[in-house]
Amino acid sequence: LKKQRVTLKTIADSLGITVATVSRALKDYPDISAKTKKAVLDLAEKLDYQPNLLAQRLRGNLSKTVGIIIPEIVHHFFSSVISGIIEYADEQGYSVFLTQSNELMEQEKNIAKKLFAAGVDGVLVSLSDETSSVEHLKKFLEYGIPVVQFDKVNFDFPTSTIIVDDFKGGLDATQHLINQGCKNILHIRGLDLPNNAIGRFNGYKKALENNGIPFREKYVLQCERVIQEEGYRLVKETLESNMKVDGVFAITDMVAIGAAKAIEEAGLQIPKDIAIVGFSNSEITKYFNPNISSIHQPGFEMGKQALEILLREVEWSNKNIEYKPSHKVLKTHLEARASSLRK
Amino acid sequence: LKKQRVTLKTIADSLGITVATVSRALKDYPDISAKTKKAVLDLAEKLDYQPNLLAQRLRGNLSKTVGIIIPEIVHHFFSSVISGIIEYADEQGYSVFLTQSNELMEQEKNIAKKLFAAGVDGVLVSLSDETSSVEHLKKFLEYGIPVVQFDKVNFDFPTSTIIVDDFKGGLDATQHLINQGCKNILHIRGLDLPNNAIGRFNGYKKALENNGIPFREKYVLQCERVIQEEGYRLVKETLESNMKVDGVFAITDMVAIGAAKAIEEAGLQIPKDIAIVGFSNSEITKYFNPNISSIHQPGFEMGKQALEILLREVEWSNKNIEYKPSHKVLKTHLEARASSLRK
DNA sequence: CTGAAAGCGCTTACAG
DNA sequence: CTGAAAGCGCTTACAG
């Protein structure tokens, strides 16, 4: 014998009034008599009435749901972002429709359709590494559904963005290696498209320039996918080719760890022979031996702020208020550890 | 100028028919004329019609949403579970309402209320370490909303469960240490309540018994919280007390890493002086130096299967079919690595 | 073969 | 102060 869910009707019938009155009493409308209000509130409390969210949302033409498209859930940085989003969504009475693209543009397209069908009020997206066009996301804007891009964004797509200062991160990482005496610094970069790969690369270049170190194309290696194995492969090949290397700035911590393995296998010492800096300051940097220096990226904060921006725009959109996309850049900082500290 | 969402009415008006007919045409009802059907399908395609999920769900008295209560999102094992859940939910046309308890019973209670209000069709829950009573989850069952517990479960609560074989894991881990020549094996256990802490502890005990090694209370240390720092603190204290230790079986990989740090700081060698085995086979075990031996736990698989079980029960519940809770135990296996292999 | 009607649970402008 | 009615977008039993 299943219990039946308590609705406005349950309360109304039991009190001999209409659902309209019950609804108003619960929502503290001014015109309700004190007596009725008390009766309704007491009974609602007693029966543990919970409004049906689906009905409220359908009626209000608002789903109170936001979609998130993320490249990978099993990932320290992204799961931190998710955690920030969920916490703030909860505070604001929003539900979150979480999806992952697995870094594939095709999946991103399918997901976009589903989110649209689900009637989300807004979308938070971090683009896949493959995403070369954002056609599949334009539909949201056409229907007045705000989109906020975070971490991996396309600046040609006119939405708000929130990223970390990848340029500054790349600059700081490289300057730190130079300060430690490195002169032949390898940069293992990411794919062509993602702004974070570009920003970090530009920071690397600028740091060399600032210190009068010539930029050499062959000191920039590109991952086919941003994974540990690629860091390992690229550094192994480089060391076997007898290129002179005394520092490595890797696009991510996992790539840095791959590099570290190749360096150790070559019989070289970290940081004495080759110093290493990664990016993200993920948990793993503190457990790998040697501890990996890294650029800290505030994931939780990014998630929270991305949703703040989005919900503000959702409100504006509902009120038909025109707004301009905003562009936020969160600060990064270097956490110098054993992998680069030569002292 | 925002575009308006396409509804059945948009199509009906444009074709001069009623929404009922449009609905039937789209759902491939038998009685529709070929001509009407084609006209509707063509226009729906052209306008990229997507049914309003809220309306469908309200009408069908099914939210097609399941709630997940998880202790921590930023956690390798749990994020793998989430990933498995989301993938299968997507296949089945379900949405997922993801929440985290932060290992706090109080938060778990609040979350349960929210999930109920949200009208989820079912709930997947991994209990917080603190959870001593499941009163807050009973309401779901009373209303015919199935609950499946995973990983950290309470067997007194009559729902289906899916866990890994913690007993076998603890047994294998300890037997392995014994095989490597350890005779004085420390077990760093988790809290009193979680079944996984109990199972692993019992496996430890049984392995000692199987090998005629006496069980000694003082070789079992308990974490106040299951975190790295506790592994460090407990092992450090033990070593300082001059207790004889040549092996450590830790409740989790992070606790094992804390233990490893304490051992190294004491000037002892891993695995020569003290061998270590952790639990979960998280990513970090492969990057820590020395690589940490661990018991593999299939997170993605657990998430997927938990949802499979849940959705089956949701269906039964909707059809008022009686069912008995099922209890699934996934296999674990040891991944022996440098931290315990003495050769 | 298709329309008219009812209803899922809610909210709110309109009456009285 | 409260009721009656309409409507959010859908589905489906009932007519014809």
XYZ file of C-alpha atoms (C1' of nucleotides) in Angstrom:
718
model
C 0.000 0.000 0.000
C 1.803 3.028 -1.282
C 1.083 6.346 0.318
C -0.244 8.949 -2.058
C 1.648 12.131 -2.462
C 0.108 15.107 -0.679
C -1.093 17.803 -3.098
C -2.916 21.075 -2.712
C -6.088 19.139 -3.291
C -5.434 16.839 -0.355
C -5.259 19.836 1.939
C -8.127 21.704 0.297
C -10.509 18.764 0.506
C -9.633 18.029 4.053
C -10.256 21.644 5.041
C -13.304 22.185 2.838
C -11.724 25.030 0.864
C -10.358 25.333 -2.672
C -6.852 24.671 -3.906
C -6.549 28.330 -4.872
C -6.939 29.362 -1.272
C -4.543 26.700 -0.094
C -1.977 27.831 -2.631
C -2.314 31.427 -1.520
C -2.126 30.578 2.157
C 1.072 28.641 1.615
C 2.598 31.435 -0.371
C 1.754 34.039 2.216
C -0.577 36.123 0.108
C -1.740 39.210 1.992
C -5.476 38.735 1.720
C -5.850 35.414 3.507
C -7.570 35.335 6.890
C -5.340 34.465 9.781
C -7.540 31.555 10.649
C -7.447 29.926 7.210
C -3.752 30.527 6.913
C -3.052 28.836 10.191
C -5.235 25.867 9.370
C -3.511 25.399 6.015
C -0.001 25.825 7.328
C -0.638 23.463 10.210
C -2.058 20.760 8.013
C 0.644 21.204 5.379
C 3.221 20.836 8.097
C 1.518 17.813 9.539
C 1.230 16.086 6.179
C 4.708 17.233 5.170
C 3.370 18.800 1.989
C 5.928 19.439 -0.716
C 4.832 21.281 -3.840
C 5.200 19.365 -7.059
C 8.146 20.989 -8.757
C 7.174 19.776 -12.194
C 3.799 21.447 -11.919
C 5.266 24.660 -10.556
C 7.812 24.778 -13.293
C 5.404 23.953 -16.085
C 3.001 26.570 -14.861
C 5.718 29.174 -14.507
C 7.292 28.356 -17.846
C 10.585 28.017 -16.053
C 12.293 24.717 -15.538
C 14.578 25.951 -12.760
C 17.105 23.627 -14.277
C 20.444 24.451 -15.830
C 22.419 22.162 -18.086
C 26.134 21.553 -17.718
C 28.271 20.219 -20.516
C 31.650 19.153 -19.284
C 34.404 17.285 -21.118
C 35.038 14.704 -18.387
C 33.552 14.072 -14.983
C 36.311 11.820 -13.689
C 38.811 14.631 -13.588
C 39.977 16.537 -10.565
C 39.540 20.031 -11.930
C 36.165 19.425 -13.540
C 34.742 17.581 -10.583
C 35.715 20.592 -8.465
C 33.868 22.835 -10.886
C 30.812 20.584 -10.690
C 30.956 20.679 -6.951
C 30.915 24.490 -7.004
C 28.021 24.547 -9.438
C 25.936 22.094 -7.465
C 26.445 23.876 -4.212
C 25.306 27.202 -5.593
C 22.452 25.647 -7.590
C 21.163 24.111 -4.418
C 21.246 27.450 -2.607
C 19.275 29.006 -5.446
C 16.696 26.264 -5.760
C 17.973 25.132 -9.134
C 18.469 21.625 -10.414
C 21.434 20.700 -12.495
C 21.398 18.484 -15.573
C 24.931 17.131 -15.746
C 26.376 15.711 -18.954
C 29.801 14.883 -20.333
C 31.102 15.185 -23.868
C 34.142 12.951 -23.433
C 36.024 15.663 -25.337
C 34.054 14.786 -28.484
C 32.296 17.398 -30.575
C 29.778 14.886 -31.838
C 28.663 14.066 -28.299
C 28.528 17.732 -27.469
C 26.053 18.214 -30.309
C 23.800 15.406 -29.114
C 23.898 16.689 -25.595
C 22.924 20.168 -26.727
C 19.773 18.735 -28.287
C 18.872 16.896 -25.125
C 19.375 19.923 -22.956
C 17.184 21.937 -25.241
C 14.484 19.285 -25.124
C 14.751 19.165 -21.355
C 13.867 22.838 -21.368
C 16.808 24.059 -19.332
C 16.750 27.735 -18.413
C 20.435 28.142 -19.108
C 23.561 26.253 -20.089
C 27.064 26.092 -18.655
C 29.561 24.659 -21.084
C 33.234 23.893 -21.220
C 33.993 23.063 -24.849
C 35.525 19.787 -25.882
C 39.048 19.850 -27.248
C 37.663 18.986 -30.656
C 35.006 21.658 -30.845
C 35.763 23.784 -33.868
C 32.321 25.291 -34.356
C 29.595 26.222 -31.907
C 26.655 26.025 -34.305
C 25.014 23.476 -32.035
C 24.951 25.959 -29.170
C 23.533 28.920 -31.055
C 19.988 27.662 -30.803
C 19.959 28.394 -27.076
C 20.681 32.060 -27.628
C 18.034 32.320 -30.331
C 15.459 31.138 -27.839
C 16.658 33.489 -25.141
C 18.349 30.735 -23.149
C 21.596 32.162 -21.787
C 24.843 30.262 -22.144
C 27.975 30.787 -20.085
C 31.213 29.236 -21.284
C 33.844 28.317 -18.729
C 37.451 27.143 -18.820
C 37.473 26.097 -22.459
C 35.647 28.737 -24.416
C 35.211 30.188 -27.864
C 35.445 33.960 -27.797
C 33.784 34.281 -31.187
C 30.610 32.905 -29.657
C 28.899 35.906 -28.035
C 28.239 34.600 -24.530
C 29.668 35.380 -21.152
C 32.866 33.557 -20.306
C 34.807 32.713 -17.206
C 38.294 31.350 -17.465
C 41.523 31.465 -15.564
C 44.359 33.668 -16.642
C 46.098 31.075 -18.762
C 48.484 33.600 -20.259
C 49.629 34.744 -16.830
C 49.840 31.125 -15.702
C 52.058 30.221 -18.646
C 54.129 33.328 -18.065
C 54.618 32.597 -14.364
C 55.428 28.942 -14.930
C 58.046 29.749 -17.525
C 59.500 32.704 -15.616
C 59.860 30.445 -12.594
C 61.798 27.894 -14.655
C 64.024 30.677 -15.941
C 64.569 31.898 -12.386
C 65.682 28.398 -11.489
C 68.339 28.637 -14.156
C 66.634 26.871 -17.054
C 67.616 28.073 -20.493
C 66.305 25.347 -22.786
C 62.697 25.062 -21.847
C 60.403 22.657 -23.581
C 56.716 23.522 -23.752
C 54.301 20.658 -24.184
C 51.225 22.338 -25.442
C 47.621 21.232 -26.008
C 45.555 21.173 -29.163
C 45.238 24.096 -31.560
C 41.774 25.284 -30.662
C 41.251 25.488 -26.907
C 41.889 28.989 -25.620
C 43.656 27.599 -22.593
C 46.242 25.842 -24.767
C 46.765 29.058 -26.713
C 46.943 31.249 -23.613
C 49.463 29.041 -21.873
C 51.583 28.847 -24.993
C 51.542 32.622 -25.395
C 52.566 33.047 -21.774
C 55.491 30.704 -22.364
C 56.580 32.687 -25.406
C 56.276 36.008 -23.639
C 58.372 34.845 -20.699
C 61.162 33.821 -23.055
C 60.946 37.185 -24.768
C 60.994 39.072 -21.458
C 64.238 37.338 -20.611
C 65.894 37.660 -23.968
C 65.744 33.932 -24.633
C 65.147 33.141 -28.296
C 61.938 31.298 -29.117
C 62.590 28.026 -30.957
C 59.758 26.197 -32.697
C 61.196 22.799 -31.995
C 60.979 23.429 -28.265
C 57.212 23.431 -28.553
C 55.689 19.970 -28.747
C 52.021 19.313 -29.256
C 49.936 16.592 -27.604
C 47.552 14.711 -29.842
C 45.397 14.273 -26.772
C 46.027 15.974 -23.462
C 46.943 12.880 -21.486
C 49.829 11.532 -19.494
C 50.954 9.129 -22.214
C 51.525 12.005 -24.599
C 53.754 13.822 -22.136
C 55.741 10.633 -21.795
C 55.998 9.986 -25.523
C 56.949 13.520 -26.526
C 59.633 13.958 -23.874
C 61.051 10.494 -24.482
C 61.388 11.220 -28.190
C 62.953 14.579 -27.498
C 65.516 13.211 -25.075
C 66.392 10.407 -27.487
C 67.020 12.977 -30.181
C 69.653 14.515 -27.920
C 68.029 17.926 -27.872
C 69.317 19.979 -24.975
C 66.557 20.372 -22.412
C 66.751 21.674 -18.843
C 63.124 22.622 -18.175
C 59.622 21.505 -19.108
C 56.423 23.494 -18.881
C 53.531 21.107 -19.500
C 49.954 22.047 -20.381
C 48.556 19.937 -17.522
C 49.729 18.084 -14.451
C 49.080 14.701 -16.010
C 51.199 15.632 -19.002
C 53.875 16.848 -16.574
C 53.820 13.483 -14.846
C 54.246 11.702 -18.153
C 57.217 13.957 -18.840
C 58.667 13.177 -15.421
C 58.522 9.461 -16.116
C 60.359 9.854 -19.408
C 63.013 11.988 -17.715
C 63.573 9.480 -14.949
C 63.729 6.607 -17.402
C 66.422 8.491 -19.301
C 68.453 8.465 -16.111
C 68.170 12.190 -15.572
C 67.326 13.920 -12.310
C 64.401 16.187 -11.507
C 64.849 19.094 -10.932
C 68.645 19.081 -11.141
C 68.891 18.111 -14.803
C 65.418 19.045 -15.903
C 62.932 21.069 -13.888
C 59.198 20.620 -14.433
C 56.086 22.732 -13.990
C 52.544 21.537 -14.705
C 49.176 23.259 -14.706
C 45.988 22.857 -12.601
C 47.458 22.130 -9.211
C 45.517 18.914 -9.061
C 45.662 16.643 -6.071
C 48.158 14.387 -7.745
C 50.908 17.022 -7.810
C 51.203 16.682 -4.046
C 51.561 12.905 -4.113
C 53.816 12.303 -7.056
C 57.476 11.988 -6.229
C 58.936 14.502 -6.680
C 56.002 16.802 -5.894
C 55.081 18.613 -9.078
C 55.140 22.393 -9.249
C 51.945 23.676 -10.770
C 49.757 26.647 -11.553
C 46.726 26.720 -9.302
C 43.316 26.958 -10.953
C 40.310 27.600 -8.684
C 37.796 25.008 -9.914
C 35.145 25.213 -7.211
C 35.157 29.009 -7.439
C 34.916 28.911 -11.205
C 31.870 26.648 -11.074
C 30.146 28.775 -8.513
C 30.788 32.040 -10.302
C 29.864 30.613 -13.682
C 26.446 29.695 -12.313
C 26.072 33.080 -10.621
C 26.625 34.794 -13.946
C 24.281 32.389 -15.700
C 21.411 32.812 -13.244
C 21.691 36.569 -13.438
C 21.364 36.330 -17.202
C 18.464 33.906 -16.915
C 16.656 36.501 -14.854
C 17.405 39.258 -17.333
C 16.300 37.076 -20.171
C 12.994 36.331 -18.462
C 12.380 40.007 -17.950
C 13.438 40.731 -21.504
C 16.198 42.962 -20.286
C 18.993 43.393 -22.794
C 22.419 42.495 -21.485
C 25.962 42.293 -22.725
C 28.073 39.195 -22.204
C 30.597 39.579 -19.426
C 34.098 38.179 -19.411
C 35.664 37.144 -16.176
C 39.225 36.011 -15.658
C 40.165 34.312 -12.401
C 43.645 34.691 -10.997
C 46.111 31.827 -11.017
C 49.245 31.423 -8.971
C 52.282 29.212 -8.953
C 52.728 26.512 -6.337
C 56.439 25.808 -6.507
C 57.399 22.311 -5.367
C 60.271 19.873 -5.567
C 59.984 19.222 -9.300
C 61.284 22.691 -10.087
C 62.962 24.046 -6.952
C 66.698 23.762 -7.382
C 67.697 26.155 -4.593
C 13.487 38.990 -30.429
C 13.451 35.607 -28.839
C 12.149 32.701 -30.804
C 9.206 30.964 -29.221
C 9.508 27.334 -28.394
C 7.704 25.019 -30.816
C 4.822 23.139 -29.151
C 2.166 20.784 -30.376
C -0.040 23.806 -30.791
C 2.413 25.501 -33.153
C 2.237 22.488 -35.438
C -1.493 21.953 -35.019
C -2.388 25.562 -35.852
C -0.121 25.658 -38.815
C -1.676 22.460 -40.200
C -5.248 23.270 -39.228
C -5.640 20.193 -37.035
C -5.806 19.636 -33.275
C -2.970 19.012 -30.852
C -4.424 15.593 -30.095
C -3.887 14.523 -33.675
C -0.422 16.001 -33.773
C 0.467 14.171 -30.592
C -0.794 10.900 -31.995
C 0.969 11.366 -35.312
C 4.255 11.978 -33.565
C 3.814 8.949 -31.385
C 3.036 6.681 -34.259
C -0.493 5.771 -33.234
C -2.017 3.252 -35.620
C -5.157 5.124 -36.608
C -3.599 8.203 -38.188
C -3.871 8.703 -41.949
C -0.631 8.465 -43.823
C -1.130 11.945 -45.196
C -1.630 13.615 -41.834
C 1.218 11.695 -40.332
C 3.612 12.762 -43.029
C 2.559 16.407 -42.810
C 3.053 16.406 -39.044
C 6.373 14.613 -39.093
C 7.717 16.839 -41.838
C 6.747 20.013 -40.077
C 8.000 18.768 -36.713
C 11.299 17.965 -38.352
C 11.456 21.300 -40.087
C 10.684 23.247 -36.914
C 12.883 20.933 -34.843
C 10.060 20.202 -32.432
C 11.090 18.817 -29.060
C 8.366 17.744 -26.648
C 8.285 19.619 -23.384
C 9.624 17.131 -20.889
C 8.046 18.861 -17.922
C 4.624 18.540 -19.456
C 5.151 14.926 -20.445
C 6.362 14.068 -17.012
C 3.625 15.919 -15.179
C 1.006 14.312 -17.329
C 2.522 10.870 -16.907
C 3.006 11.249 -13.182
C 6.596 10.216 -13.698
C 9.454 12.608 -13.359
C 11.935 10.407 -15.230
C 14.457 11.719 -12.785
C 16.489 9.823 -10.251
C 18.254 11.353 -7.282
C 21.815 10.487 -6.320
C 23.191 11.103 -2.862
C 26.926 10.743 -2.789
C 29.358 11.569 -0.002
C 31.809 13.529 -2.153
C 31.934 14.444 -5.798
C 35.599 15.402 -5.906
C 36.743 11.854 -5.354
C 38.077 9.442 -7.908
C 35.908 6.470 -7.020
C 32.682 8.401 -6.625
C 33.168 10.447 -9.745
C 33.604 7.154 -11.610
C 30.340 5.936 -10.132
C 28.619 9.152 -11.206
C 30.010 8.753 -14.663
C 28.525 5.252 -14.899
C 25.167 6.449 -13.618
C 24.975 9.359 -16.009
C 25.878 7.293 -19.014
C 23.167 4.740 -18.348
C 20.603 7.381 -17.351
C 21.162 9.079 -20.655
C 20.608 5.825 -22.562
C 17.360 5.326 -20.684
C 16.056 8.853 -21.081
C 16.411 9.635 -17.402
C 17.719 12.777 -15.794
C 19.889 12.692 -12.764
C 19.626 14.946 -9.737
C 23.113 14.887 -8.265
C 23.775 15.884 -4.660
C 26.566 15.464 -2.139
C 26.365 14.938 1.603
C 29.975 15.832 2.385
C 29.914 12.754 4.626
C 27.460 14.526 6.954
C 24.248 12.908 8.123
C 22.577 16.274 8.628
C 23.157 17.204 4.997
C 21.950 13.809 3.906
C 18.665 14.491 5.686
C 18.180 17.844 3.984
C 19.011 16.369 0.629
C 16.469 13.608 1.103
C 13.751 16.227 1.590
C 14.763 18.040 -1.553
C 14.808 14.895 -3.624
C 11.365 14.008 -2.382
C 10.082 17.470 -3.235
C 11.652 17.227 -6.652
C 9.530 14.158 -7.212
C 12.294 11.777 -8.189
C 11.180 8.338 -9.327
C 13.969 6.626 -7.431
C 17.025 7.272 -5.313
C 20.593 6.005 -5.429
C 22.445 6.556 -2.203
C 25.850 5.899 -0.757
C 25.553 6.632 2.952
C 27.754 9.163 4.692
C 30.297 7.873 7.170
C 28.249 9.437 9.951
C 24.897 7.971 9.022
C 23.705 5.925 11.962
C 20.010 5.850 11.129
C 18.163 5.848 7.828
C 14.877 7.305 9.075
C 15.210 10.124 6.571
C 15.207 7.641 3.687
C 12.220 5.590 4.751
C 9.727 8.056 3.391
C 10.711 7.148 -0.161
C 9.763 3.540 0.351
C 6.454 4.466 1.951
C 5.543 6.344 -1.202
C 6.631 3.546 -3.472
C 9.807 5.304 -4.552
C 12.541 2.674 -4.822
C 15.916 3.232 -3.229
C 19.137 1.426 -4.120
C 22.083 1.726 -1.774
C 25.582 1.418 -3.192
C 29.081 1.151 -1.785
C 28.239 2.367 1.706
C 25.009 0.737 2.721
C 22.887 -0.198 5.696
C 21.695 -3.784 5.455
C 18.968 -3.202 8.033
C 17.299 -0.851 5.606
C 15.256 -3.086 3.294
C 16.385 -1.882 -0.123
C 18.499 -3.371 -2.861
C 22.220 -2.950 -2.425
C 25.282 -3.110 -4.594
C 28.690 -3.161 -3.056
C 32.079 -4.612 -3.723
C 33.307 -7.649 -1.899
C 35.027 -5.758 0.886
C 35.609 -8.881 2.921
C 37.365 -10.615 0.038
C 39.305 -7.433 -0.683
C 40.519 -7.234 2.901
C 41.322 -10.922 2.857
C 43.305 -10.702 -0.387
C 45.169 -7.591 0.683
C 46.220 -9.149 3.957
C 47.020 -12.556 2.468
C 49.227 -10.816 -0.061
C 51.138 -9.047 2.709
C 51.555 -12.366 4.489
C 52.797 -13.949 1.271
C 55.385 -11.210 1.054
C 56.647 -12.250 4.456
C 54.857 -9.776 6.704
C 54.062 -11.008 10.194
C 53.151 -7.830 12.056
C 50.493 -6.261 9.951
C 48.824 -3.042 10.939
C 45.278 -2.441 9.762
C 44.145 1.137 9.538
C 40.416 0.833 9.527
C 37.548 3.262 8.878
C 34.712 4.316 11.112
C 32.505 1.920 13.044
C 29.393 2.067 10.922
C 30.162 1.812 7.222
C 29.824 -1.747 5.992
C 32.910 -1.340 3.857
C 35.046 -0.560 6.916
C 33.607 -3.583 8.687
C 34.012 -5.894 5.696
C 37.620 -4.948 5.097
C 38.426 -5.338 8.768
C 36.831 -8.773 8.875
C 38.806 -9.810 5.805
C 41.990 -8.725 7.544
C 41.125 -10.736 10.620
C 40.222 -13.799 8.631
C 43.486 -13.739 6.675
C 45.444 -13.663 9.927
C 43.404 -16.570 11.219
C 43.877 -18.562 8.010
C 47.604 -18.246 8.469
C 47.737 -18.926 12.173
C 48.780 -15.395 12.979
C 47.301 -14.175 16.250
C 44.955 -11.212 16.046
C 46.092 -8.327 18.227
C 43.773 -5.436 19.013
C 46.537 -2.898 19.083
C 47.411 -3.676 15.481
C 44.077 -2.203 14.451
C 44.005 1.575 14.336
C 40.935 3.603 13.582
C 40.733 6.785 11.508
C 38.616 9.572 12.906
C 37.993 10.569 9.324
C 39.037 8.548 6.325
C 41.672 10.919 5.011
C 45.357 10.923 4.233
C 46.294 12.914 7.340
C 44.876 10.201 9.572
C 46.953 7.509 7.907
C 49.971 9.675 8.507
C 49.155 10.452 12.118
C 48.293 6.907 13.146
C 51.351 5.300 11.571
C 53.652 8.005 12.852
C 52.385 7.484 16.400
C 52.707 3.736 16.061
C 56.265 3.855 14.793
C 57.250 6.277 17.531
C 55.883 3.859 20.101
C 58.350 1.276 18.782
C 55.681 -1.248 17.949
C 57.005 -3.841 15.540
C 55.376 -3.348 12.140
C 56.282 -4.870 8.779
C 53.062 -4.435 6.848
C 50.137 -2.004 6.558
C 46.720 -2.654 5.097
C 44.924 0.679 4.845
C 41.192 1.209 4.364
C 41.778 3.497 1.348
C 44.540 4.560 -0.991
C 44.722 8.032 0.491
C 45.155 6.583 3.951
C 47.836 4.281 2.537
C 49.653 7.288 1.129
C 49.553 9.012 4.509
C 51.013 5.855 6.024
C 53.728 5.777 3.371
C 54.758 9.313 4.225
C 55.055 8.496 7.913
C 57.119 5.403 7.121
C 59.510 7.310 4.905
C 59.879 10.085 7.441
C 60.816 7.463 10.004
C 63.691 6.489 7.743
C 62.213 3.100 6.883
C 61.951 1.609 3.420
C 58.872 0.554 1.497
C 58.361 -2.350 0.902
C 61.566 -3.745 2.415
C 60.866 -2.682 6.008
C 57.159 -2.146 5.757
C 54.952 -3.232 2.857
C 51.724 -1.363 2.099
C 48.408 -2.161 0.462
C 45.575 0.313 -0.003
C 42.024 -0.001 -1.302
C 40.163 1.422 -4.339
C 42.894 1.324 -6.947
C 42.460 5.006 -7.526
C 44.475 6.832 -10.125
C 46.877 8.102 -7.533
C 48.240 4.636 -6.705
C 49.932 4.579 -10.097
C 51.629 7.932 -9.651
C 52.775 7.841 -6.080
C 56.323 6.684 -5.559
C 56.482 3.839 -4.795
C 53.377 2.787 -6.711
C 50.796 1.669 -4.183
C 49.368 -1.838 -4.272
C 45.615 -1.697 -4.051
C 42.336 -3.560 -4.289
C 40.486 -2.641 -7.446
C 36.896 -1.442 -7.103
C 34.863 -1.045 -10.322
C 33.258 2.392 -9.851
C 31.835 3.009 -13.295
C 30.345 -0.480 -13.340
C 28.866 -0.052 -9.899
C 27.143 3.175 -10.917
C 25.753 1.684 -14.054
C 24.454 -1.460 -12.396
C 23.022 0.438 -9.448
C 20.910 2.465 -11.844
C 19.905 -0.641 -13.776
C 18.588 -2.186 -10.604
C 16.863 1.030 -9.603
C 15.085 1.551 -12.923
C 13.853 -2.021 -12.896
C 12.364 -1.405 -9.478
C 10.865 1.892 -10.577
C 9.067 0.030 -13.317
C 7.827 -2.619 -10.928
C 6.697 0.004 -8.499
C 4.721 1.811 -11.190
C 3.015 -1.382 -12.155
C 2.398 -2.208 -8.509
C 4.377 -5.392 -8.858
C 5.751 -6.658 -5.565
C 9.476 -7.199 -5.548
C 12.170 -8.265 -3.142
C 15.314 -6.218 -2.678
C 18.310 -7.723 -4.452
C 21.850 -7.750 -3.146
C 24.717 -7.597 -5.571
C 28.367 -7.927 -4.753
C 30.935 -6.929 -7.353
C 34.262 -8.696 -7.492
C 37.451 -7.005 -6.416
C 40.998 -7.968 -7.225
C 44.431 -7.063 -6.030
C 46.752 -4.928 -8.121
C 50.149 -5.671 -6.636
C 52.668 -2.883 -7.111
C 56.011 -1.694 -5.763
C 54.703 -0.726 -2.318
C 54.249 -4.371 -1.369
C 56.251 -6.469 -3.831
C 59.396 -7.643 -2.133
C 60.138 -10.318 -4.705
C -9.507 8.771 -38.940
C -9.878 12.946 -35.943
C -11.952 16.079 -32.582
C -13.475 17.527 -27.877
C -12.674 16.907 -23.202
C -10.472 15.853 -19.066
C -6.657 15.957 -16.200
C -1.497 15.846 -14.298
C -0.604 19.961 -9.977
C 0.117 24.245 -9.749
C -0.617 29.784 -9.958
C -2.946 34.038 -10.506
C -5.989 37.639 -12.784
C -10.752 38.335 -12.231
C -15.060 38.430 -9.677
C -17.832 39.023 -5.899
C -11.372 37.171 2.155
C -12.247 33.249 -1.094
C -14.042 30.887 -5.187
C -14.270 29.851 -10.227
C -11.731 29.738 -14.278
C -8.027 29.589 -17.311
C -3.803 27.851 -18.682
C 1.328 25.887 -18.659
C 2.076 21.442 -22.700
C 1.151 17.188 -22.945
C -1.629 12.370 -23.410
C -5.411 9.380 -23.979
C -10.194 7.369 -23.135
C -14.357 8.455 -25.335
C -17.227 9.830 -29.212
C -18.529 10.090 -33.748
